[in-house]
Coordinates of C-alpha atoms in Angstrom, one line a residue:
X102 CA -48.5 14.1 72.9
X103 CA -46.9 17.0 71.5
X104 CA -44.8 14.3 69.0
X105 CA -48.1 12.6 68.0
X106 CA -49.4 16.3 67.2
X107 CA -46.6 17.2 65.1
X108 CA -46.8 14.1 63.5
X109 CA -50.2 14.1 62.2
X110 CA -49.2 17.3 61.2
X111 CA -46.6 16.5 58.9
X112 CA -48.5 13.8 57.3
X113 CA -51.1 16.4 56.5
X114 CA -48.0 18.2 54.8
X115 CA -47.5 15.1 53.3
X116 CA -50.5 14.8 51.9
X117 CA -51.0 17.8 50.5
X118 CA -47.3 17.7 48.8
X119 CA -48.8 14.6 47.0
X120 CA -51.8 16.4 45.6
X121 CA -49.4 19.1 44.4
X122 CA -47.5 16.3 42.5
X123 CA -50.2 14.3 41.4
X124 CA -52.3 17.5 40.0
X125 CA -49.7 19.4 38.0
X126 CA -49.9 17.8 34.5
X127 CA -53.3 17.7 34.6
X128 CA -54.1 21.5 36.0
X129 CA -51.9 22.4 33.1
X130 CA -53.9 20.0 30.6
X131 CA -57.0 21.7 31.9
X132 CA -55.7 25.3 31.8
X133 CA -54.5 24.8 28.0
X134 CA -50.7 25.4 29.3
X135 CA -47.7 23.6 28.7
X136 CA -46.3 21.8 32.1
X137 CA -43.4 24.5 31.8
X138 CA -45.9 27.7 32.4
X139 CA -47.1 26.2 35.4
X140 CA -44.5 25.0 36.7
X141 CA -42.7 27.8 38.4
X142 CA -46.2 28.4 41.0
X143 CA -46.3 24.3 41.1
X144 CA -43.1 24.3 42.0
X145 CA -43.1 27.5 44.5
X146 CA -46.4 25.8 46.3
X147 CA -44.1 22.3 46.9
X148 CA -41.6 24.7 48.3
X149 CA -43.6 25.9 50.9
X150 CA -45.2 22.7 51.7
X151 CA -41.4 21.6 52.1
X152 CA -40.1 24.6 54.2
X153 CA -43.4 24.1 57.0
X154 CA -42.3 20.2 56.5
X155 CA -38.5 21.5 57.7
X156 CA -40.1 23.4 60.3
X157 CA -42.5 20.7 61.9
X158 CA -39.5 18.5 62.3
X159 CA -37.5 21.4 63.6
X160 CA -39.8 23.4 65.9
X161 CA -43.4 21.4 65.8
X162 CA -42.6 18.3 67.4
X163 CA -42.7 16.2 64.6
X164 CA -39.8 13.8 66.1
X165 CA -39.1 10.3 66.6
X166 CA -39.4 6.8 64.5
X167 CA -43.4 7.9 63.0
X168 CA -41.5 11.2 61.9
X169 CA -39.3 9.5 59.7
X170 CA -41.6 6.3 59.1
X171 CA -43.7 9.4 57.4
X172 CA -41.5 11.2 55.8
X173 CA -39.8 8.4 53.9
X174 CA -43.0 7.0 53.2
X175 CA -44.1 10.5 51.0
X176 CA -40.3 10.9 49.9
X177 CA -41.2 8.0 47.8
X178 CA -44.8 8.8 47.0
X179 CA -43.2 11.9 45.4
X180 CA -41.0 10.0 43.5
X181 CA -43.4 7.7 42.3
X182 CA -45.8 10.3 40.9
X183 CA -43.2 11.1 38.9
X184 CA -42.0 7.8 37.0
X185 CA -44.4 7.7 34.2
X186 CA -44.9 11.6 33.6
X187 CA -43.6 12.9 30.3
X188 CA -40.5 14.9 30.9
X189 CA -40.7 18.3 30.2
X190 CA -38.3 20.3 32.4
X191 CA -35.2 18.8 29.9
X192 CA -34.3 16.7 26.9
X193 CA -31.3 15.3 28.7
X194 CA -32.9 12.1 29.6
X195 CA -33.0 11.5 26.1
X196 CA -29.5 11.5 25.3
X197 CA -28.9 9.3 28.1
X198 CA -31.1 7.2 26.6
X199 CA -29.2 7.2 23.0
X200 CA -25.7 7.3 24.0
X201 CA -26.5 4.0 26.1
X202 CA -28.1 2.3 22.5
X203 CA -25.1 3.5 20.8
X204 CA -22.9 1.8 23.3
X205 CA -24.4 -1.7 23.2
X206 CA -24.4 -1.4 19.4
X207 CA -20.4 -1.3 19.4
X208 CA -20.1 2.9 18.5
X209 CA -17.7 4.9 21.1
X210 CA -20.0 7.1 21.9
X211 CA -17.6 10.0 21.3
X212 CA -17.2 9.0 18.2
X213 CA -20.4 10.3 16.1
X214 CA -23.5 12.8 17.0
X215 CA -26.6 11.4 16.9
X216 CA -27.6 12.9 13.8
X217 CA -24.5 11.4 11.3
X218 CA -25.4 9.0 8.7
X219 CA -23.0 6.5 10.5
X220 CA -26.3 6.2 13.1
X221 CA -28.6 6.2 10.9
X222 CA -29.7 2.4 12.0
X223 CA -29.8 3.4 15.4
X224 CA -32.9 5.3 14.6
X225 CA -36.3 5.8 16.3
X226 CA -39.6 7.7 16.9
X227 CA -39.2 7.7 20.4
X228 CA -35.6 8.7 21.4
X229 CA -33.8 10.6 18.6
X230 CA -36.4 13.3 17.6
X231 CA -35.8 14.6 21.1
X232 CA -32.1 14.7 21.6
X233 CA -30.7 18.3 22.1
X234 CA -27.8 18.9 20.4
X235 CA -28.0 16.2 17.4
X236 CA -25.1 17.1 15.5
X237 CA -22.9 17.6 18.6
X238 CA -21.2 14.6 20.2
X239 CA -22.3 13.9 23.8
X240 CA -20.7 16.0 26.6
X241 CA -21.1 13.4 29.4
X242 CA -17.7 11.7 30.6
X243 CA -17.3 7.9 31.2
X244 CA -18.9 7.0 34.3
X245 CA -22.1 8.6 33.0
X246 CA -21.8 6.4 29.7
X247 CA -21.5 3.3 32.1
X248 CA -24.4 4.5 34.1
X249 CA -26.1 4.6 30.4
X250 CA -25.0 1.3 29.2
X251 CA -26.2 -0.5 32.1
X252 CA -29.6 1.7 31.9
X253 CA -30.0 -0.2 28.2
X254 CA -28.8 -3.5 29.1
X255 CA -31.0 -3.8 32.3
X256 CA -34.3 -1.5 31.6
X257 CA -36.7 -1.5 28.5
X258 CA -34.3 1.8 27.8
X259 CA -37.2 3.3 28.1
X260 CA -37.8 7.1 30.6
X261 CA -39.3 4.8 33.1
X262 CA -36.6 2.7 33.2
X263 CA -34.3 5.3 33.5
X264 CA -36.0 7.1 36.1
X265 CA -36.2 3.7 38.5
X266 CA -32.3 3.7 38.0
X267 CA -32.4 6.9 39.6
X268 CA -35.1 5.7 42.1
X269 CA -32.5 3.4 43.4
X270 CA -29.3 5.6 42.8
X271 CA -31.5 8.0 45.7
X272 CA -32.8 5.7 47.8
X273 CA -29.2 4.6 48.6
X274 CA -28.6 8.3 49.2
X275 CA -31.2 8.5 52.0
X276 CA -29.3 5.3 53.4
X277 CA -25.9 7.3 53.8
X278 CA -27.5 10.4 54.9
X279 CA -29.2 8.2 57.9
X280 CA -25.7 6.8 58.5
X281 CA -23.8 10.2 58.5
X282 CA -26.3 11.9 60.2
X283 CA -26.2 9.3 63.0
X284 CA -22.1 9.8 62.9
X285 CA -22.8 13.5 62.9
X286 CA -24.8 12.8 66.5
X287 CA -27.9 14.5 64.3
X288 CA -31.5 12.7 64.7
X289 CA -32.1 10.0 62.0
X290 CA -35.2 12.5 61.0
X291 CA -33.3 15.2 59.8
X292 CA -33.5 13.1 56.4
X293 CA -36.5 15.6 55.6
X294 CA -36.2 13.9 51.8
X295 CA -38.7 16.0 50.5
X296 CA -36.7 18.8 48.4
X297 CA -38.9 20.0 45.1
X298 CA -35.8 20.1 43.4
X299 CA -34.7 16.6 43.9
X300 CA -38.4 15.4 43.2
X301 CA -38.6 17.4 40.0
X302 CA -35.1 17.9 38.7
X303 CA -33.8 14.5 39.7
X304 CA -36.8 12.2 39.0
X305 CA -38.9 14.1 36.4
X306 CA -36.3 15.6 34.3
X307 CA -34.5 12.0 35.2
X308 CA -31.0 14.2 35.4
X309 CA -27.4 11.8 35.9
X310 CA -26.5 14.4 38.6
X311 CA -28.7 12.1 41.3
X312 CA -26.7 9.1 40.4
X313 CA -23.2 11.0 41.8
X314 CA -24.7 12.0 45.1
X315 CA -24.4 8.8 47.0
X316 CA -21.1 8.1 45.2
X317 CA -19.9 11.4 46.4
X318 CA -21.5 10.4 50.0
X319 CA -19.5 6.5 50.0
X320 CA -16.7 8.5 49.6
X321 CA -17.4 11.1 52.2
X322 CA -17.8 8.3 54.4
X323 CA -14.1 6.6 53.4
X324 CA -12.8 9.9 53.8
X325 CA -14.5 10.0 57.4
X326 CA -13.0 6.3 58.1
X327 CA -9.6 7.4 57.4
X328 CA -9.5 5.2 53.8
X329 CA -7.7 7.5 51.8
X330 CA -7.3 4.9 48.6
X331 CA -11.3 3.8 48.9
X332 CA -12.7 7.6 49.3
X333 CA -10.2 8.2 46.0
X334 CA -11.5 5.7 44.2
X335 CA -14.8 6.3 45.0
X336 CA -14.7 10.3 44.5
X337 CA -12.8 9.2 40.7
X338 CA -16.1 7.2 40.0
X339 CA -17.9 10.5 41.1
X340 CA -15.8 12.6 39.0
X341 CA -16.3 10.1 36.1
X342 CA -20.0 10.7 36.6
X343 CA -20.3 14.6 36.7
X344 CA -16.7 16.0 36.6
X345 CA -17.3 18.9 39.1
X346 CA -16.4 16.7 42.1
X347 CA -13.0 17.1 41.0
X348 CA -13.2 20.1 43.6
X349 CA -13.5 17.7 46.4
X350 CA -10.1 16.7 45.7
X351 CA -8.4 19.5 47.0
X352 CA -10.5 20.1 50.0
X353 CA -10.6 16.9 51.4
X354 CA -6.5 17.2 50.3
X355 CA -4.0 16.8 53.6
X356 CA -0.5 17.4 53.8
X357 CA 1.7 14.7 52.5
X358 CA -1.4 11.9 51.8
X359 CA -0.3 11.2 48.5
X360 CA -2.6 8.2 47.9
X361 CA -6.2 9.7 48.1
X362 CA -5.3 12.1 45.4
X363 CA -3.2 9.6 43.3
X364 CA -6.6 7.0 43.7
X365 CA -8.3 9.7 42.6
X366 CA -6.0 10.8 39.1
X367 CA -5.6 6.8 38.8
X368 CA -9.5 6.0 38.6
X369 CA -10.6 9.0 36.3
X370 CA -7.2 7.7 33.9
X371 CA -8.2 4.3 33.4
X372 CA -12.3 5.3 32.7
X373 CA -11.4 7.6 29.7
X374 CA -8.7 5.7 28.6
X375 CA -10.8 3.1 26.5
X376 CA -12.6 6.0 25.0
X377 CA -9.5 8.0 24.5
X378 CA -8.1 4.7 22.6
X379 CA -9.9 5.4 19.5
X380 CA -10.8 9.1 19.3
X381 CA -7.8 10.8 21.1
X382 CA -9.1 13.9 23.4
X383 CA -12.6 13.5 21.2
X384 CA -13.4 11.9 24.3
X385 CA -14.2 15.1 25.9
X386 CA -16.7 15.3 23.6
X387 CA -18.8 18.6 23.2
X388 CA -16.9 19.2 27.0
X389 CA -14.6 22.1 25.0
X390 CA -17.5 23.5 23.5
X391 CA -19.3 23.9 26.3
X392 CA -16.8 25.9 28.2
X393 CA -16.1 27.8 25.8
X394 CA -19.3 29.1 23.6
X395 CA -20.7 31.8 24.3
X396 CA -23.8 30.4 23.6
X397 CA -23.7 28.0 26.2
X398 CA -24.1 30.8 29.1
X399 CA -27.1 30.0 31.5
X400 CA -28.4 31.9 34.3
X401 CA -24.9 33.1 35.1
X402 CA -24.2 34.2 38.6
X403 CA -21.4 36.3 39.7
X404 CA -20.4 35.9 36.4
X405 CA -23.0 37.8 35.1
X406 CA -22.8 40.5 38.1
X407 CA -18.6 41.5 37.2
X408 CA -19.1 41.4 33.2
X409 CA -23.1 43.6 33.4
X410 CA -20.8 46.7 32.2
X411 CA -18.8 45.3 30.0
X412 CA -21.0 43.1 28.3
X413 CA -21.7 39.2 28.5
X414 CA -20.3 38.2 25.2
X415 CA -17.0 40.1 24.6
X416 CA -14.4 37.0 24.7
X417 CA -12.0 38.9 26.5
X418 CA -14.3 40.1 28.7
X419 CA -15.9 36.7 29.4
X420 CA -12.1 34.7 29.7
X421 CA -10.9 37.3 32.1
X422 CA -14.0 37.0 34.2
X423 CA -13.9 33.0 34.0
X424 CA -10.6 33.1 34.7
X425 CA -10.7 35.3 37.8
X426 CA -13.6 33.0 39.4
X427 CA -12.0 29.8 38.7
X428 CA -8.7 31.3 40.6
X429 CA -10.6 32.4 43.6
X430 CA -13.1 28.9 43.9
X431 CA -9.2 27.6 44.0
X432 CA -7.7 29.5 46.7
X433 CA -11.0 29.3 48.3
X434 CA -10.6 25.1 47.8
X435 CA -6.9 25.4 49.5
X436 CA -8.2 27.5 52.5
X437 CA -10.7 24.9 53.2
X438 CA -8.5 21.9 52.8
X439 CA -6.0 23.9 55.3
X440 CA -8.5 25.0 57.9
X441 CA -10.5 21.7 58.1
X442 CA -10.3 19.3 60.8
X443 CA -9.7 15.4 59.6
X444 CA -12.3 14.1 62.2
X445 CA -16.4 13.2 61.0
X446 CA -17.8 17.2 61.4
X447 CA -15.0 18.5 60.5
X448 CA -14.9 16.7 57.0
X449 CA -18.5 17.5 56.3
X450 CA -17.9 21.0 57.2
X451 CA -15.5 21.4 54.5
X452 CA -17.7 19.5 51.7
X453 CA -20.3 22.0 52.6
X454 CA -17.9 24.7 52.4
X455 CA -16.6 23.4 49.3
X456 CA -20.0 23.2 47.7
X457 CA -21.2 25.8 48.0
X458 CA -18.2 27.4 47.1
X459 CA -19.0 25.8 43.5
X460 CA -22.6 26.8 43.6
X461 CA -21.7 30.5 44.2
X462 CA -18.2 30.6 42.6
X463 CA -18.4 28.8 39.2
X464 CA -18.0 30.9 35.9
X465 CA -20.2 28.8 33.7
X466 CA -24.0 27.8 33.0
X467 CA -26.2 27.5 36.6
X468 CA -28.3 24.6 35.9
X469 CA -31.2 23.9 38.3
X470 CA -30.1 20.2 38.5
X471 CA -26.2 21.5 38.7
X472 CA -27.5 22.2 42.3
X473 CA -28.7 18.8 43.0
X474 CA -25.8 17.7 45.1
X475 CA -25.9 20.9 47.6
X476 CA -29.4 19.4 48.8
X477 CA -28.0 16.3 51.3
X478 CA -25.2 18.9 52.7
X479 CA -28.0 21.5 54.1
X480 CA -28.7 17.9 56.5
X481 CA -26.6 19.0 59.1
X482 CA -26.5 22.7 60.5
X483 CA -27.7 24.1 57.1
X484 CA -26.7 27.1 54.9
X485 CA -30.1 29.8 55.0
X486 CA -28.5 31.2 51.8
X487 CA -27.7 27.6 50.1
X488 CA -31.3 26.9 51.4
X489 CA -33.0 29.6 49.5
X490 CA -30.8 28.8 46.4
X491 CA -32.2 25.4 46.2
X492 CA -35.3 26.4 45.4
X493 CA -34.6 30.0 43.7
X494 CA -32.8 28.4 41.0
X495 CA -35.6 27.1 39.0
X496 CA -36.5 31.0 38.3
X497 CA -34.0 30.3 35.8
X498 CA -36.1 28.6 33.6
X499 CA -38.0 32.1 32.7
X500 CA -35.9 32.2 30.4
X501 CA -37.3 30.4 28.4
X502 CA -40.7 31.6 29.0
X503 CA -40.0 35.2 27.7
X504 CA -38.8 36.8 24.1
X505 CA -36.5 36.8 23.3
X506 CA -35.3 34.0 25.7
X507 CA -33.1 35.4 28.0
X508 CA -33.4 36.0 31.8
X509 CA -35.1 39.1 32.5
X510 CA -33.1 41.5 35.2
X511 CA -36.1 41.3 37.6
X512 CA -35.9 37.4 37.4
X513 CA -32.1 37.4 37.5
X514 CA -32.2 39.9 41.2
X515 CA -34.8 37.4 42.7
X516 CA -32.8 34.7 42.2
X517 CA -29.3 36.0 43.4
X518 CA -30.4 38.6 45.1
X519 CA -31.0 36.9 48.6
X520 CA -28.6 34.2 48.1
X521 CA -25.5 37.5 48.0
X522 CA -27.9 39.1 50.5
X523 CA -27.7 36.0 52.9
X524 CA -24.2 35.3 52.4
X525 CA -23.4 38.7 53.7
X526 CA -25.1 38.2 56.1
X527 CA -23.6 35.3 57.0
X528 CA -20.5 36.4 56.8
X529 CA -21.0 39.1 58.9
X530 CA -21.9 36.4 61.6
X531 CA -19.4 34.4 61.5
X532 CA -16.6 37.1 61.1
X533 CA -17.8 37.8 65.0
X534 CA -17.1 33.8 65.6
X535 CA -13.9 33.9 63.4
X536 CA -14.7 31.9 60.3
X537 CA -15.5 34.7 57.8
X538 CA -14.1 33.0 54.6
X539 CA -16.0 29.8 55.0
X540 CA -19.1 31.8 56.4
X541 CA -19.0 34.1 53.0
X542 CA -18.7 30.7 50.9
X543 CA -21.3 28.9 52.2
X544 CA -22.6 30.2 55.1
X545 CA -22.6 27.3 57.2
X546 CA -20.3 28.1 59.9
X547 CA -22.5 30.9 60.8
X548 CA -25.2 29.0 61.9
X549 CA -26.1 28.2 65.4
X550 CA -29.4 26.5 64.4
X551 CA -30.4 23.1 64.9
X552 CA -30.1 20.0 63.1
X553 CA -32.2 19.7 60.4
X554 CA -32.3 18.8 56.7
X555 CA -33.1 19.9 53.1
X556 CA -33.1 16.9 51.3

C-alpha cells in the first residue's frame, strides 16, 4: 500500500511538472515578457517539483516497476512539450543547423564564417539571421560536425529535427543509466529522468552536450568491462563531440595500460585530420579565441573568486589564474586515477570525482548546458553540492537580464555560494572517513545517503 501511495503521488508530481512545461510560453505571452524573464521562476518551480520527485522515490515509497513505468512516461512528456517550442535560452542550435548545410554543400566547415561572401548561396530566412558569431568560424570539433551532418542529411534540418536527434541521443542515456545502475546494485528507479536542466537546456535550447553523455556512459561501461581499446575509442568519439572529456583520460588512466590512452589519442587524430587536411590548425576553429578573449568570460567560478581584487580582465592576471586552475584540476585528475579502484563503483566513483572536479575547477566560461553531463553521475550516492549546482547554474543567465549585462554580485553568491559552502562541508565529512580530496572535489565520497538519482 504504502508503494501504491507514493506512486500516485509521484504521478501527481508528474502532472504538475507537465503543466509547468506546457504553460511557460504562453504565461510569458500573456504577461507581455519574453520567455527569458520568466524563465528563471519557471525554471525554480520545475526544480522543486523535481527535488519532492527525488524525494518520493527516496523516502515516500514511490518504488518498484509503476515508479519507473511513471517516471519514464513524464521524462518524455517533458521532452515532448519541448520539440516544437521556439528556442530562446540560446542561438547554438542554429549554428548546428548551418555548419551541417555547409557540410553537405562540400565547404570544410572551418574553412569560412557564416557571414563571408564564399556562403553567400547558403543563405536563408530561417537559419543564418540567428547564428551567433557570424563572422567567426564555428568552435565545435569534429564529432559535433558529424553529429550536424547527419542532422541535415536525415531531418528536414529543421529545430525539430534537431531536437528529436537529441530525443534519441537521451533516451539511449536513460538505457545505460538502467544498465549501470543495475551493475551498481542501485534500483532500476533511481533513473528519476526528470532534471529541469536536461529538459530545458538539453531539449529546448537543443545543446550538442546531450549527444556526448551516453557516448561518455558506452565508454564508462567498456571501461567497467575491462575493454581498454573499446572505452578509448569510445571516450575519443566523446572528446570529438565536446572536448572536455579529454579529463576522463587521465582518471580512468592505470599504470602501464597503454592502449586505452593510445585508442583514445588515435580516435581524436584521425576525426580532425580530414579537417586539418585543408586548413591546417584552422580546424580548431574559433577554439583559440574562445580560450583566450577576455570577452568570452561567463559566470566564472573560482575563477572569478582569486582574480575579484585584482580585476577580471588584466591578462596577466587572468593567465596566471587560468593557469593555476588548470594545474590543480590536473593533479586533482592524477590523484583520482591513483586512488580509484578498477572494479564497477569504484570507476564510477572516480568519473564523479572527476566531474565535478571540472564543474568546480575549470578557468573558463560556466555554461548552464556545460553542466549537462554532471546530471546522470548524481544517479548513484549523489553529490548535495553538485546537486544544488545543477539547478543554481541557470542564475547565470541574469546576466543578461540586467545593465549593463554582467552578473550582479548578489546573483554571483547565490549561485556559488552553497555549492563552496556544501563542498566544505563535504569535505569536512569525509576528512573524518579519510577521503578529503575527493570529498572537497565533488563531494560524493561524503555521502552516506541512499541511492537515488538526479537525472
Amino acid at each position: 500500500m504504502r508503494h501504491v501511495n507514493g506512486c500516485v503521488k509521484l504521478a501527481g508530481v508528474g502532472a504538475l511538472s507537465a503543466a509547468v512545461y506546457a504553460s511557460a510560453l504562453s504565461l510569458s505571452a500573456r504577461l507581455g515578457l519574453e520567455p527569458l524573464r520568466l524563465h528563471l521562476p519557471v525554471f525554480g518551480l520545475a526544480v522543486a517539483l523535481y527535488l519532492l520527485a527525488l524525494w518520493l522515490v527516496v523516502r515516500g515509497g514511490a518504488a518498484g516497476p509503476g515508479a519507473l513505468g511513471i517516471i519514464l512516461g513524464f521524462a518524455l512528456v517533458f521532452r515532448i512539450l519541448m520539440v516544437w517550442t521556439p528556442v530562446y535560452l540560446s542561438s547554438d542550435p542554429y549554428r548546428y543547423l548551418w555548419d551541417g548545410r555547409v557540410q553537405w554543400a562540400g565547404v570544410n566547415p572551418y574553412r569560412y564564417p557564416p557571414a563571408a561572401p564564399e556562403l553567400s548561396t547558403l543563405r536563408d530566412l530561417d537559419v543564418h539571421p540567428h547564428i551567433n558569431r557570424p563572422t567567426a568560424v564555428t568552435v565545435y570539433p569534429p564529432g559535433a560536425q558529424w553529429l550536424f551532418a547527419l542532422a541535415a542529411a536525415v531531418t528536414p534540418a529543421t529545430l525539430p529535427g534537431w531536437r528529436g536527434l537529441l530525443l534519441l541521443a537521451d533516451a539511449l542515456t536513460i538505457l545505460l543509466l538502467l544498465r549501470l545502475l543495475g551493475r551498481l546494485g542501485a534500483s532500476a528507479e533511481a533513473v528519476v529522468a526528470w532534471s529541469p536542466l536536461v529538459v530545458f537546456e538539453g531539449i529546448q535550447a537543443g545543446h550538442v552536450d546531450l549527444a556526448m553523455i551516453p557516448v561518455v556512459l558506452l565508454a564508462l561501461t567498456w571501461r567497467m568491462d575491462g575493454s581498454p581499446v573499446r572505452a578509448g575509442l569510445t571516450l575519443g568519439v566523446a572528446v570529438l563531440l565536446k572536448l572536455y572529456p579529454a579529463i576522463l583520460l587521465v582518471a580512468w588512466w592505470c599504470r602501464g595500460d597503454w592502449r586505452f590512452p593510445a585508442a583514445v589519442v588515435a580516435i581524436v587524430g584521425l576525426g580532425y585530420l580530414p579537417y586539418a587536411a585543408t586548413v591546417g590548425l584552422g580546424a580548431l576553429g574559433f577554439l583559440p579565441t574562445y580560450v583566450s578573449s577576455q570577452y568570452e568570460d561567463y559566470n566564472l567560478g573560482l575563477r572569478a573568486l582569486l582574480t575579484y581584487p585584482f580585476g577580471f580582465s588584466d591578462p596577466l592576471v587572468r593567465g596566471t589564474a587560468m593557469a593555476l586552475l588548470v594545474a590543480l584540476l590536473a593533479a586533482v585528475l592524477v590523484w583520482i586515477a591513483r586512488t580509484s579502484r578498477p572494479d564497477a563503483v569504484g570507476l564510477w566513483r572516480a568519473t564523479a570525482l572527476a566531474v565535478g572536479a571540472y564543474v568546480v575547477l575549470v578557468p573558463t566560461a560556466m555554461h548552464p548546458w556545460y553542466v549537462l553531463w554532471v546530471v546522470p553521475f548524481l544517479c548513484f550516492r549523489p553529490s548535495p553540492a553538485l546537486l544544488f549546482f545543477s539547478a543554481a547554474v541557470t542564475l547565470g543567465y541574469i546576466q543578461y537580464l540586467v545593465e549593463p549585462p554582467t552578473l550582479p554580485w548578489w546573483a554571483w553568491l547565490a549561485e556559488y555560494g552553497p555549492l563552496y559552502a556544501l563542498l566544505v562541508w563535504g569535505w569536512r565529512a569525509g576528512a573524518s572517513a579519510g577521503h578529503a580530496v575527493g570529498s572537497q572535489v565533488g563531494g560524493a565520497a561524503a555521502l552516506r545517503t541512499p541511492d537515488m538519482t538526479a537525472r
